Each structure stands twice: as C-alpha cells, then as structure tokens.
C-alpha cells in the first residue's frame, strides 16, 4: 500500500501512474505551495482520514525559480512547528529527540526528530528543470491530535538556513479508488 504502479511507453515516456490504496478509502490531504523563489512548486501530503497513526505520503514537485541557479548540492527539507514567518519557528521535534540519520532512525525503537524529513528520507536534488520525489513517512499526522496542519514545510539550502517556506494547509478531501485493470 502507498506504492505506485507506473506504465511507460517503449521509449521510456511515462503514460500512466496509479497509487496502490485500499478501495474507497477516504483520504485527508494537505498542500504546501512554494510560490516565490528560489524554489517553486508544491508538496502534497496524504493520509487515510481519521487515522493519524497511518503512514503519510508526501509527493514533492519543485523546481528552481526563473533566473535562479540550481543548487550545487542536494537540499534538505523539514517540517517546522509554526507557519512561515513566525518568530521562533523551529524543527518540529516533540520530545526533543536526536537528529535523524537516514536508514538508522526509521522505527519506533530508534525515534528521531519528527519534522526532520531529509534525515529520514534523504535530501532532494533539484535540477533547473525541477524534480519530483515521493516519500512515505510515519507519525506525521494530518488529522486529530498532533496534526501538522498550520505548520510549515521548509527547504534548506545549506545547513539549517531556510531558503524557502510554505505553510501546510488543508486540501479538499478526496476519495481514492483502486484502479481495476481487466485483461
């Protein structure tokens, strides 16, 4: 569940893509839209509605703003505990846990900072033409207690210097249906 099936033409061009989900599952969705540079695009968050313990999918589609050079190294991304522009906003880290180390802190037995998405999943490489990435993360709630709605998604150019910020806001709820393909 939460993975995709992609169909390509013989020349490698993607012609169809679908996410494997339970049939007729209601989904909570949120977006974080980067409207001004240096990065533009959006992130789409989705999680089964009213199940804040379920995994959360994050689809990111970002590119460099017009006239901005691509970064020379991959960029970090994280959820901060307040909306963009809030004084004192910082990495979402209830419990003051350690920084995440990719592939080492991915279980409840080795918890790490909740908002440290790059530490959990790796950094983003953003070429001039843009890049897309899909992440599936745990404990990042879109509903009920602990929801990240109203917080922010930050892209960091180097170290912990925020280069771009977008508020995480509710998106219109949707119903996803598993695509049936007959042979």
Tab-separated table of N, CA and C in Angstrom:
chain	number	residue	atom	x	y	z
A	1	UNK	N	0.830	-1.177	0.000
A	1	UNK	CA	0.000	0.000	0.000
A	1	UNK	C	0.879	1.247	0.000
A	2	UNK	N	0.391	2.278	-0.651
A	2	UNK	CA	1.140	3.520	-0.688
A	2	UNK	C	2.202	3.561	-1.766
A	3	UNK	N	2.408	2.488	-2.458
A	3	UNK	CA	3.378	2.450	-3.550
A	3	UNK	C	2.647	2.717	-4.853
A	4	UNK	N	3.387	2.841	-5.939
A	4	UNK	CA	2.784	3.174	-7.222
A	4	UNK	C	3.056	2.117	-8.267
A	5	UNK	N	2.185	2.102	-9.257
A	5	UNK	CA	2.383	1.310	-10.457
A	5	UNK	C	2.517	2.316	-11.588
A	6	UNK	N	3.604	2.214	-12.354
A	6	UNK	CA	3.857	3.155	-13.442
A	6	UNK	C	3.936	2.377	-14.752
A	7	UNK	N	3.272	2.888	-15.770
A	7	UNK	CA	3.310	2.274	-17.103
A	7	UNK	C	4.037	3.233	-18.029
A	8	UNK	N	5.060	2.705	-18.736
A	8	UNK	CA	5.858	3.510	-19.661
A	8	UNK	C	5.688	3.002	-21.091
A	9	UNK	N	5.828	3.915	-22.050
A	9	UNK	CA	5.954	3.527	-23.458
A	9	UNK	C	7.305	2.849	-23.643
A	10	UNK	N	7.515	2.237	-24.785
A	10	UNK	CA	8.795	1.594	-25.061
A	10	UNK	C	9.943	2.591	-25.056
A	11	UNK	N	9.651	3.868	-25.368
A	11	UNK	CA	10.704	4.884	-25.382
A	11	UNK	C	10.986	5.451	-23.984
A	12	UNK	N	10.299	4.935	-22.968
A	12	UNK	CA	10.561	5.354	-21.596
A	12	UNK	C	9.661	6.466	-21.089
A	13	UNK	N	8.816	7.039	-21.941
A	13	UNK	CA	7.910	8.104	-21.524
A	13	UNK	C	6.791	7.520	-20.655
A	14	UNK	N	6.573	8.145	-19.489
A	14	UNK	CA	5.519	7.687	-18.579
A	14	UNK	C	4.158	8.017	-19.176
A	15	UNK	N	3.258	7.021	-19.234
A	15	UNK	CA	1.929	7.273	-19.788
A	15	UNK	C	0.823	7.134	-18.746
A	16	UNK	N	1.090	6.440	-17.648
A	16	UNK	CA	0.080	6.301	-16.604
A	16	UNK	C	0.761	5.966	-15.279
A	17	UNK	N	0.140	6.424	-14.205
A	17	UNK	CA	0.670	6.153	-12.876
A	17	UNK	C	-0.501	6.070	-11.908
A	18	UNK	N	-0.471	5.121	-11.014
A	18	UNK	CA	-1.535	4.985	-10.018
A	18	UNK	C	-0.964	4.547	-8.688
A	19	UNK	N	-1.572	5.014	-7.617
A	19	UNK	CA	-1.136	4.649	-6.274
A	19	UNK	C	-1.962	3.461	-5.788
A	20	UNK	N	-1.309	2.496	-5.205
A	20	UNK	CA	-1.991	1.314	-4.686
A	20	UNK	C	-2.555	1.670	-3.317
A	21	UNK	N	-3.861	1.643	-3.202
A	21	UNK	CA	-4.549	2.023	-1.970
A	21	UNK	C	-5.703	1.058	-1.734
A	22	UNK	N	-6.242	1.087	-0.517
A	22	UNK	CA	-7.468	0.351	-0.255
A	22	UNK	C	-8.591	0.955	-1.077
A	23	UNK	N	-9.523	0.141	-1.509
A	23	UNK	CA	-10.630	0.621	-2.311
A	23	UNK	C	-11.536	1.533	-1.490
A	24	UNK	N	-11.940	2.629	-2.080
A	24	UNK	CA	-12.886	3.578	-1.491
A	24	UNK	C	-12.458	4.102	-0.123
A	25	UNK	N	-11.179	4.381	0.035
A	25	UNK	CA	-10.655	4.898	1.289
A	25	UNK	C	-10.686	6.428	1.275
A	26	UNK	N	-11.273	7.026	2.315
A	26	UNK	CA	-11.253	8.481	2.419
A	26	UNK	C	-9.864	8.916	2.845
A	27	UNK	N	-9.402	10.010	2.253
A	27	UNK	CA	-8.036	10.457	2.466
A	27	UNK	C	-8.027	11.915	2.911
A	28	UNK	N	-7.260	12.209	3.964
A	28	UNK	CA	-7.014	13.591	4.375
A	28	UNK	C	-5.846	14.093	3.531
A	29	UNK	N	-5.955	15.311	3.041
A	29	UNK	CA	-4.891	15.861	2.197
A	29	UNK	C	-4.537	17.270	2.637
A	30	UNK	N	-3.267	17.599	2.423
A	30	UNK	CA	-2.765	18.944	2.701
A	30	UNK	C	-1.780	19.310	1.610
A	31	UNK	N	-1.570	20.594	1.421
A	31	UNK	CA	-0.579	21.059	0.453
A	31	UNK	C	0.310	22.114	1.103
A	32	UNK	N	1.489	22.228	0.569
A	32	UNK	CA	2.413	23.297	0.927
A	32	UNK	C	2.926	23.826	-0.406
A	33	UNK	N	2.537	25.040	-0.760
A	33	UNK	CA	2.864	25.581	-2.075
A	33	UNK	C	3.929	26.668	-1.966
A	34	UNK	N	5.040	26.452	-2.676
A	34	UNK	CA	6.137	27.413	-2.736
A	34	UNK	C	5.885	28.303	-3.946
A	35	UNK	N	5.524	29.574	-3.704
A	35	UNK	CA	5.123	30.469	-4.786
A	35	UNK	C	6.220	31.408	-5.233
A	36	UNK	N	7.182	31.697	-4.360
A	36	UNK	CA	8.273	32.590	-4.725
A	36	UNK	C	9.595	31.888	-4.471
A	37	UNK	N	10.630	32.291	-5.201
A	37	UNK	CA	11.924	31.629	-5.197
A	37	UNK	C	12.606	31.577	-3.862
A	38	UNK	N	13.697	30.879	-3.845
A	38	UNK	CA	14.370	30.314	-5.006
A	38	UNK	C	13.751	29.013	-5.514
A	39	UNK	N	12.880	28.373	-4.719
A	39	UNK	CA	12.228	27.137	-5.152
A	39	UNK	C	10.743	27.402	-5.343
A	40	UNK	N	10.169	26.857	-6.400
A	40	UNK	CA	8.737	26.984	-6.640
A	40	UNK	C	8.162	25.596	-6.906
A	41	UNK	N	6.918	25.433	-6.557
A	41	UNK	CA	6.248	24.150	-6.734
A	41	UNK	C	5.418	23.843	-5.505
A	42	UNK	N	5.145	22.550	-5.301
A	42	UNK	CA	4.315	22.207	-4.155
A	42	UNK	C	4.643	20.836	-3.619
A	43	UNK	N	4.193	20.619	-2.410
A	43	UNK	CA	4.225	19.309	-1.774
A	43	UNK	C	2.783	18.950	-1.454
A	44	UNK	N	2.440	17.703	-1.710
A	44	UNK	CA	1.094	17.214	-1.424
A	44	UNK	C	1.219	16.098	-0.386
A	45	UNK	N	0.548	16.279	0.732
A	45	UNK	CA	0.551	15.307	1.816
A	45	UNK	C	-0.773	14.543	1.777
A	46	UNK	N	-0.745	13.233	1.995
A	46	UNK	CA	-1.994	12.472	2.091
A	46	UNK	C	-1.848	11.361	3.120
A	47	UNK	N	-2.967	11.081	3.784
A	47	UNK	CA	-3.011	10.073	4.844
A	47	UNK	C	-4.462	9.608	4.963
A	48	UNK	N	-4.696	8.330	5.268
A	48	UNK	CA	-6.077	7.896	5.476
A	48	UNK	C	-6.772	8.797	6.494
A	49	UNK	N	-7.978	9.220	6.146
A	49	UNK	CA	-8.716	10.154	7.000
A	49	UNK	C	-9.000	9.533	8.362
A	50	UNK	N	-8.856	10.332	9.378
A	50	UNK	CA	-9.134	9.944	10.758
A	50	UNK	C	-8.281	8.781	11.255
A	51	UNK	N	-7.120	8.593	10.647
A	51	UNK	CA	-6.187	7.569	11.132
A	51	UNK	C	-4.812	8.216	11.229
A	52	UNK	N	-4.607	9.006	12.271
A	52	UNK	CA	-3.366	9.750	12.384
A	52	UNK	C	-2.171	8.866	12.728
A	53	UNK	N	-2.380	7.559	12.881
A	53	UNK	CA	-1.280	6.621	13.098
A	53	UNK	C	-0.797	6.003	11.785
A	54	UNK	N	-1.542	6.203	10.705
A	54	UNK	CA	-1.180	5.627	9.409
A	54	UNK	C	-0.011	6.391	8.794
A	55	UNK	N	0.677	5.747	7.868
A	55	UNK	CA	1.761	6.410	7.147
A	55	UNK	C	1.220	7.594	6.355
A	56	UNK	N	2.055	8.595	6.176
A	56	UNK	CA	1.716	9.780	5.396
A	56	UNK	C	2.577	9.803	4.144
A	57	UNK	N	1.930	10.005	2.997
A	57	UNK	CA	2.652	10.128	1.736
A	57	UNK	C	2.915	11.604	1.471
A	58	UNK	N	4.109	11.892	0.987
A	58	UNK	CA	4.470	13.261	0.620
A	58	UNK	C	4.993	13.224	-0.805
A	59	UNK	N	4.280	13.884	-1.707
A	59	UNK	CA	4.729	13.994	-3.094
A	59	UNK	C	5.241	15.413	-3.286
A	60	UNK	N	6.506	15.547	-3.658
A	60	UNK	CA	7.099	16.868	-3.842
A	60	UNK	C	7.396	17.090	-5.320
A	61	UNK	N	7.039	18.266	-5.793
A	61	UNK	CA	7.284	18.662	-7.176
A	61	UNK	C	7.825	20.091	-7.129
A	62	UNK	N	9.151	20.221	-7.143
A	62	UNK	CA	9.798	21.523	-7.005
A	62	UNK	C	10.750	21.781	-8.156
A	63	UNK	N	10.938	23.052	-8.466
A	63	UNK	CA	11.953	23.451	-9.435
A	63	UNK	C	12.524	24.790	-9.000
A	64	UNK	N	13.550	25.201	-9.683
A	64	UNK	CA	14.174	26.484	-9.385
A	64	UNK	C	13.328	27.595	-10.001
A	65	UNK	N	13.225	28.704	-9.296
A	65	UNK	CA	12.517	29.861	-9.832
A	65	UNK	C	13.286	30.386	-11.041
A	66	UNK	N	12.580	31.027	-11.928
A	66	UNK	CA	13.210	31.559	-13.137
A	66	UNK	C	14.352	32.494	-12.778
A	67	UNK	N	15.510	32.274	-13.396
A	67	UNK	CA	16.676	33.112	-13.170
A	67	UNK	C	17.515	32.713	-11.967
A	68	UNK	N	17.127	31.651	-11.267
A	68	UNK	CA	17.881	31.194	-10.096
A	68	UNK	C	18.674	29.953	-10.487
A	69	UNK	N	19.960	29.955	-10.169
A	69	UNK	CA	20.814	28.809	-10.492
A	69	UNK	C	20.471	27.631	-9.596
A	70	UNK	N	20.583	26.442	-10.144
A	70	UNK	CA	20.326	25.226	-9.368
A	70	UNK	C	21.376	25.093	-8.272
A	71	UNK	N	20.991	24.560	-7.111
A	71	UNK	CA	21.964	24.386	-6.036
A	71	UNK	C	23.030	23.374	-6.450
A	72	UNK	N	24.217	23.537	-5.913
A	72	UNK	CA	25.319	22.644	-6.268
A	72	UNK	C	25.269	21.344	-5.471
A	73	UNK	N	24.459	21.290	-4.426
A	73	UNK	CA	24.330	20.089	-3.609
A	73	UNK	C	22.849	19.844	-3.330
A	74	UNK	N	22.482	18.615	-3.000
A	74	UNK	CA	21.085	18.349	-2.631
A	74	UNK	C	20.645	19.232	-1.469
A	75	UNK	N	19.349	19.517	-1.401
A	75	UNK	CA	18.802	20.389	-0.369
A	75	UNK	C	18.016	19.579	0.658
A	76	UNK	N	18.005	20.067	1.886
A	76	UNK	CA	17.271	19.428	2.965
A	76	UNK	C	15.856	19.990	3.022
A	77	UNK	N	14.942	19.213	3.589
A	77	UNK	CA	13.576	19.702	3.783
A	77	UNK	C	13.070	19.180	5.122
A	78	UNK	N	12.226	19.989	5.767
A	78	UNK	CA	11.779	19.659	7.113
A	78	UNK	C	10.453	20.336	7.412
A	79	UNK	N	9.723	19.785	8.367
A	79	UNK	CA	8.507	20.415	8.865
A	79	UNK	C	8.898	21.227	10.093
A	80	UNK	N	8.498	22.513	10.098
A	80	UNK	CA	8.732	23.391	11.235
A	80	UNK	C	7.435	23.516	12.029
A	81	UNK	N	7.540	23.872	13.302
A	81	UNK	CA	6.425	23.829	14.235
A	81	UNK	C	5.481	25.031	14.206
A	82	UNK	N	5.620	25.913	13.224
A	82	UNK	CA	4.772	27.101	13.132
A	82	UNK	C	4.662	27.516	11.665
A	83	UNK	N	3.706	28.387	11.349
A	83	UNK	CA	3.598	28.874	9.973
A	83	UNK	C	4.824	29.678	9.558
A	84	UNK	N	5.003	29.848	8.264
A	84	UNK	CA	6.105	30.646	7.728
A	84	UNK	C	6.063	32.051	8.329
A	85	UNK	N	7.221	32.593	8.617
A	85	UNK	CA	7.319	33.940	9.139
A	85	UNK	C	7.092	34.066	10.635
A	86	UNK	N	6.780	32.959	11.300
A	86	UNK	CA	6.565	33.017	12.753
A	86	UNK	C	7.898	33.139	13.470
A	87	UNK	N	7.959	34.069	14.397
A	87	UNK	CA	9.182	34.236	15.173
A	87	UNK	C	9.392	33.017	16.064
A	88	UNK	N	10.600	32.498	16.064
A	88	UNK	CA	10.926	31.354	16.907
A	88	UNK	C	10.551	30.003	16.330
A	89	UNK	N	10.060	29.960	15.078
A	89	UNK	CA	9.713	28.671	14.470
A	89	UNK	C	10.968	27.809	14.378
A	90	UNK	N	10.785	26.516	14.643
A	90	UNK	CA	11.932	25.602	14.621
A	90	UNK	C	11.472	24.227	14.153
A	91	UNK	N	12.421	23.354	13.964
A	91	UNK	CA	12.147	21.987	13.536
A	91	UNK	C	11.102	21.355	14.443
A	92	UNK	N	10.094	20.713	13.855
A	92	UNK	CA	9.080	20.011	14.626
A	92	UNK	C	9.743	18.827	15.324
A	93	UNK	N	9.800	18.890	16.642
A	93	UNK	CA	10.529	17.884	17.392
A	93	UNK	C	9.934	17.702	18.789
A	94	UNK	N	8.689	17.175	18.849
A	94	UNK	CA	8.126	16.948	20.180
A	94	UNK	C	8.977	15.916	20.916
A	95	UNK	N	9.327	16.200	22.114
A	95	UNK	CA	10.150	15.280	22.885
A	95	UNK	C	11.634	15.550	22.797
A	96	UNK	N	12.038	16.598	22.048
A	96	UNK	CA	13.459	16.950	21.903
A	96	UNK	C	14.327	15.733	21.585
A	97	UNK	N	13.980	15.031	20.527
A	97	UNK	CA	14.718	13.834	20.129
A	97	UNK	C	15.937	14.193	19.299
A	98	UNK	N	16.811	13.245	19.082
A	98	UNK	CA	18.033	13.441	18.307
A	98	UNK	C	17.726	13.682	16.829
A	99	UNK	N	18.713	14.186	16.122
A	99	UNK	CA	18.594	14.364	14.674
A	99	UNK	C	18.451	12.988	14.026
A	100	UNK	N	17.781	12.942	12.908
A	100	UNK	CA	17.583	11.673	12.205
A	100	UNK	C	18.803	11.336	11.361
A	101	UNK	N	19.076	10.065	11.241
A	101	UNK	CA	20.124	9.572	10.350
A	101	UNK	C	19.450	8.593	9.405
A	102	UNK	N	19.463	8.918	8.130
A	102	UNK	CA	18.751	8.117	7.146
A	102	UNK	C	19.057	6.631	7.315
A	103	UNK	N	18.010	5.828	7.308
A	103	UNK	CA	18.035	4.367	7.420
A	103	UNK	C	18.380	3.873	8.822
A	104	UNK	N	18.708	4.770	9.754
A	104	UNK	CA	19.015	4.328	11.111
A	104	UNK	C	17.884	4.623	12.084
A	105	UNK	N	17.129	5.719	11.854
A	105	UNK	CA	16.089	6.138	12.788
A	105	UNK	C	14.706	5.993	12.170
A	106	UNK	N	14.440	4.890	11.537
A	106	UNK	CA	13.173	4.758	10.827
A	106	UNK	C	12.198	3.816	11.528
A	107	UNK	N	12.401	3.541	12.783
A	107	UNK	CA	11.467	2.688	13.504
A	107	UNK	C	11.122	3.341	14.832
A	108	UNK	N	10.016	2.894	15.459
A	108	UNK	CA	9.654	3.454	16.756
A	108	UNK	C	10.694	3.143	17.833
A	109	UNK	N	11.565	2.192	17.565
A	109	UNK	CA	12.570	1.810	18.542
A	109	UNK	C	13.784	2.727	18.510
A	110	UNK	N	13.940	3.491	17.434
A	110	UNK	CA	15.020	4.478	17.330
A	110	UNK	C	14.401	5.795	16.866
A	111	UNK	N	13.596	6.421	17.705
A	111	UNK	CA	12.916	7.643	17.287
A	111	UNK	C	13.887	8.802	17.093
A	112	UNK	N	13.473	9.729	16.250
A	112	UNK	CA	14.268	10.930	15.995
A	112	UNK	C	13.323	12.094	15.760
A	113	UNK	N	13.863	13.266	15.516
A	113	UNK	CA	13.072	14.481	15.321
A	113	UNK	C	12.001	14.266	14.258
A	114	UNK	N	10.747	14.448	14.624
A	114	UNK	CA	9.615	14.159	13.747
A	114	UNK	C	9.654	14.948	12.442
A	115	UNK	N	10.016	16.216	12.498
A	115	UNK	CA	9.986	17.051	11.306
A	115	UNK	C	11.192	16.920	10.394
A	116	UNK	N	12.203	16.166	10.797
A	116	UNK	CA	13.443	16.030	10.015
A	116	UNK	C	13.249	15.050	8.859
A	117	UNK	N	12.555	15.500	7.819
A	117	UNK	CA	12.228	14.614	6.699
A	117	UNK	C	13.461	14.219	5.897
A	118	UNK	N	14.417	15.116	5.712
A	118	UNK	CA	15.648	14.759	4.985
A	118	UNK	C	16.465	13.744	5.760
A	119	UNK	N	16.478	13.865	7.069
A	119	UNK	CA	17.196	12.896	7.884
A	119	UNK	C	16.588	11.514	7.795
A	120	UNK	N	15.287	11.463	7.599
A	120	UNK	CA	14.592	10.181	7.473
A	120	UNK	C	14.694	9.616	6.059
A	121	UNK	N	14.615	10.479	5.052
A	121	UNK	CA	14.440	10.004	3.679
A	121	UNK	C	15.518	10.431	2.696
A	122	UNK	N	16.444	11.269	3.105
A	122	UNK	CA	17.469	11.762	2.199
A	122	UNK	C	17.112	13.138	1.671
A	123	UNK	N	18.104	13.801	1.115
A	123	UNK	CA	17.918	15.158	0.598
A	123	UNK	C	17.386	15.126	-0.822
A	124	UNK	N	16.934	16.293	-1.294
A	124	UNK	CA	16.383	16.436	-2.646
A	124	UNK	C	17.435	17.000	-3.587
A	125	UNK	N	17.511	16.439	-4.767
A	125	UNK	CA	18.339	17.002	-5.821
A	125	UNK	C	17.407	17.768	-6.745
A	126	UNK	N	17.681	19.054	-6.924
A	126	UNK	CA	16.796	19.890	-7.731
A	126	UNK	C	17.519	20.447	-8.946
A	127	UNK	N	17.373	19.807	-10.086
A	127	UNK	CA	17.941	20.380	-11.303
A	127	UNK	C	17.112	21.589	-11.735
A	128	UNK	N	17.615	22.345	-12.671
A	128	UNK	CA	16.912	23.541	-13.165
A	128	UNK	C	15.503	23.208	-13.637
A	129	UNK	N	15.335	22.038	-14.248
A	129	UNK	CA	14.049	21.673	-14.815
A	129	UNK	C	13.067	21.185	-13.770
A	130	UNK	N	13.511	21.007	-12.556
A	130	UNK	CA	12.620	20.568	-11.492
A	130	UNK	C	12.817	19.107	-11.162
A	131	UNK	N	12.297	18.739	-10.045
A	131	UNK	CA	12.411	17.361	-9.606
A	131	UNK	C	11.173	16.938	-8.851
A	132	UNK	N	10.866	15.664	-8.969
A	132	UNK	CA	9.745	15.102	-8.247
A	132	UNK	C	10.254	13.989	-7.356
A	133	UNK	N	9.633	13.858	-6.203
A	133	UNK	CA	10.012	12.806	-5.272
A	133	UNK	C	8.788	12.416	-4.459
A	134	UNK	N	8.744	11.157	-4.082
A	134	UNK	CA	7.646	10.642	-3.256
A	134	UNK	C	8.260	10.015	-2.019
A	135	UNK	N	7.743	10.392	-0.865
A	135	UNK	CA	8.221	9.863	0.401
A	135	UNK	C	7.042	9.314	1.178
A	136	UNK	N	7.268	8.267	1.916
A	136	UNK	CA	6.259	7.735	2.819
A	136	UNK	C	6.883	7.759	4.205
A	137	UNK	N	6.247	8.489	5.098
A	137	UNK	CA	6.815	8.664	6.434
A	137	UNK	C	5.785	8.303	7.491
A	138	UNK	N	6.251	8.035	8.676
A	138	UNK	CA	5.342	7.657	9.754
A	138	UNK	C	5.240	8.764	10.798
A	139	UNK	N	4.180	8.702	11.577
A	139	UNK	CA	3.932	9.604	12.707
A	139	UNK	C	3.738	11.072	12.328
A	140	UNK	N	3.544	11.385	11.078
A	140	UNK	CA	3.316	12.767	10.653
A	140	UNK	C	1.824	12.914	10.377
A	141	UNK	N	1.090	13.328	11.384
A	141	UNK	CA	-0.363	13.326	11.355
A	141	UNK	C	-0.950	14.484	10.551
A	142	UNK	N	-2.008	14.189	9.796
A	142	UNK	CA	-2.752	15.230	9.078
A	142	UNK	C	-4.103	15.493	9.730
A	143	UNK	N	-4.440	14.746	10.761
A	143	UNK	CA	-5.725	14.941	11.433
A	143	UNK	C	-5.568	14.672	12.925
A	144	UNK	N	-6.551	15.082	13.654
A	144	UNK	CA	-6.611	14.852	15.099
A	144	UNK	C	-5.427	15.481	15.823
A	145	UNK	N	-5.148	14.956	16.988
A	145	UNK	CA	-4.070	15.474	17.831
A	145	UNK	C	-2.718	15.310	17.139
A	146	UNK	N	-1.896	16.342	17.206
A	146	UNK	CA	-0.565	16.280	16.612
A	146	UNK	C	-0.519	16.592	15.129
A	147	UNK	N	-1.608	17.097	14.566
A	147	UNK	CA	-1.648	17.398	13.141
A	147	UNK	C	-0.622	18.467	12.760
A	148	UNK	N	-0.047	18.333	11.578
A	148	UNK	CA	0.901	19.330	11.075
A	148	UNK	C	0.195	20.446	10.296
A	149	UNK	N	-1.136	20.399	10.199
A	149	UNK	CA	-1.877	21.470	9.534
A	149	UNK	C	-1.564	22.783	10.235
A	150	UNK	N	-1.277	23.821	9.457
A	150	UNK	CA	-0.957	25.121	10.013
A	150	UNK	C	0.516	25.303	10.328
A	151	UNK	N	1.294	24.234	10.189
A	151	UNK	CA	2.745	24.350	10.376
A	151	UNK	C	3.363	24.668	9.022
A	152	UNK	N	4.656	24.509	8.852
A	152	UNK	CA	5.282	24.871	7.585
A	152	UNK	C	6.268	23.809	7.111
A	153	UNK	N	6.466	23.777	5.812
A	153	UNK	CA	7.465	22.927	5.183
A	153	UNK	C	8.577	23.859	4.712
A	154	UNK	N	9.794	23.565	5.131
A	154	UNK	CA	10.930	24.434	4.849
A	154	UNK	C	11.945	23.682	3.999
A	155	UNK	N	12.461	24.352	2.978
A	155	UNK	CA	13.567	23.821	2.175
A	155	UNK	C	14.803	24.602	2.600
A	156	UNK	N	15.845	23.878	2.952
A	156	UNK	CA	17.068	24.486	3.473
A	156	UNK	C	18.185	24.335	2.461
A	157	UNK	N	18.778	25.453	2.057
A	157	UNK	CA	19.834	25.422	1.046
A	157	UNK	C	21.122	24.830	1.594
A	158	UNK	N	21.509	25.257	2.781
A	158	UNK	CA	22.746	24.736	3.370
A	158	UNK	C	22.605	24.763	4.881
A	159	UNK	N	23.046	23.700	5.515
A	159	UNK	CA	22.927	23.642	6.967
A	159	UNK	C	21.489	23.757	7.394
A	160	UNK	N	21.199	24.692	8.257
A	160	UNK	CA	19.835	24.882	8.741
A	160	UNK	C	19.308	26.248	8.345
A	161	UNK	N	19.781	26.790	7.226
A	161	UNK	CA	19.341	28.100	6.765
A	161	UNK	C	18.127	27.949	5.852
A	162	UNK	N	16.931	28.345	6.299
A	162	UNK	CA	15.756	28.221	5.441
A	162	UNK	C	15.902	29.069	4.179
A	163	UNK	N	15.694	28.441	3.035
A	163	UNK	CA	15.758	29.148	1.761
A	163	UNK	C	14.366	29.401	1.211
A	164	UNK	N	13.423	28.536	1.582
A	164	UNK	CA	12.045	28.690	1.127
A	164	UNK	C	11.122	28.074	2.175
A	165	UNK	N	9.932	28.649	2.282
A	165	UNK	CA	8.979	28.183	3.286
A	165	UNK	C	7.580	28.198	2.683
A	166	UNK	N	6.783	27.181	3.003
A	166	UNK	CA	5.392	27.129	2.554
A	166	UNK	C	4.547	26.587	3.698
A	167	UNK	N	3.421	27.237	3.960
A	167	UNK	CA	2.523	26.776	5.015
A	167	UNK	C	1.820	25.490	4.575
A	168	UNK	N	1.636	24.578	5.517
A	168	UNK	CA	0.909	23.325	5.259
A	168	UNK	C	-0.552	23.596	5.566
A	169	UNK	N	-1.384	23.544	4.537
A	169	UNK	CA	-2.798	23.878	4.675
A	169	UNK	C	-3.657	22.723	4.180
A	170	UNK	N	-4.880	22.607	4.714
A	170	UNK	CA	-5.760	21.525	4.266
A	170	UNK	C	-6.090	21.655	2.787
A	171	UNK	N	-6.160	20.531	2.126
A	171	UNK	CA	-6.617	20.476	0.737
A	171	UNK	C	-8.001	19.833	0.757
A	172	UNK	N	-8.698	19.983	-0.308
A	172	UNK	CA	-10.038	19.406	-0.379
A	172	UNK	C	-9.971	17.887	-0.213
A	173	UNK	N	-10.790	17.307	0.678
A	173	UNK	CA	-10.771	15.858	0.844
A	173	UNK	C	-11.154	15.166	-0.455
A	174	UNK	N	-10.671	13.960	-0.616
A	174	UNK	CA	-10.926	13.227	-1.837
A	174	UNK	C	-11.183	11.764	-1.512
A	175	UNK	N	-11.735	11.064	-2.446
A	175	UNK	CA	-11.957	9.631	-2.308
A	175	UNK	C	-11.138	8.951	-3.382
A	176	UNK	N	-10.255	8.061	-2.986
A	176	UNK	CA	-9.425	7.347	-3.948
A	176	UNK	C	-9.975	5.953	-4.142
A	177	UNK	N	-10.020	5.526	-5.373
A	177	UNK	CA	-10.497	4.194	-5.678
A	177	UNK	C	-9.388	3.444	-6.399
A	178	UNK	N	-9.174	2.215	-5.986
A	178	UNK	CA	-8.169	1.369	-6.627
A	178	UNK	C	-8.596	1.103	-8.058
A	179	UNK	N	-7.720	1.360	-8.985
A	179	UNK	CA	-7.993	1.149	-10.398
A	179	UNK	C	-7.993	-0.339	-10.690
A	180	UNK	N	-9.045	-0.807	-11.304
A	180	UNK	CA	-9.124	-2.219	-11.706
A	180	UNK	C	-8.776	-2.318	-13.172
A	181	UNK	N	-7.850	-3.155	-13.494
A	181	UNK	CA	-7.447	-3.362	-14.888
A	181	UNK	C	-7.845	-4.773	-15.265
A	182	UNK	N	-8.625	-4.893	-16.327
A	182	UNK	CA	-9.036	-6.234	-16.755
A	182	UNK	C	-8.146	-6.672	-17.918
A	183	UNK	N	-7.934	-7.951	-17.989
A	183	UNK	CA	-7.054	-8.460	-19.059
A	183	UNK	C	-7.831	-8.937	-20.244
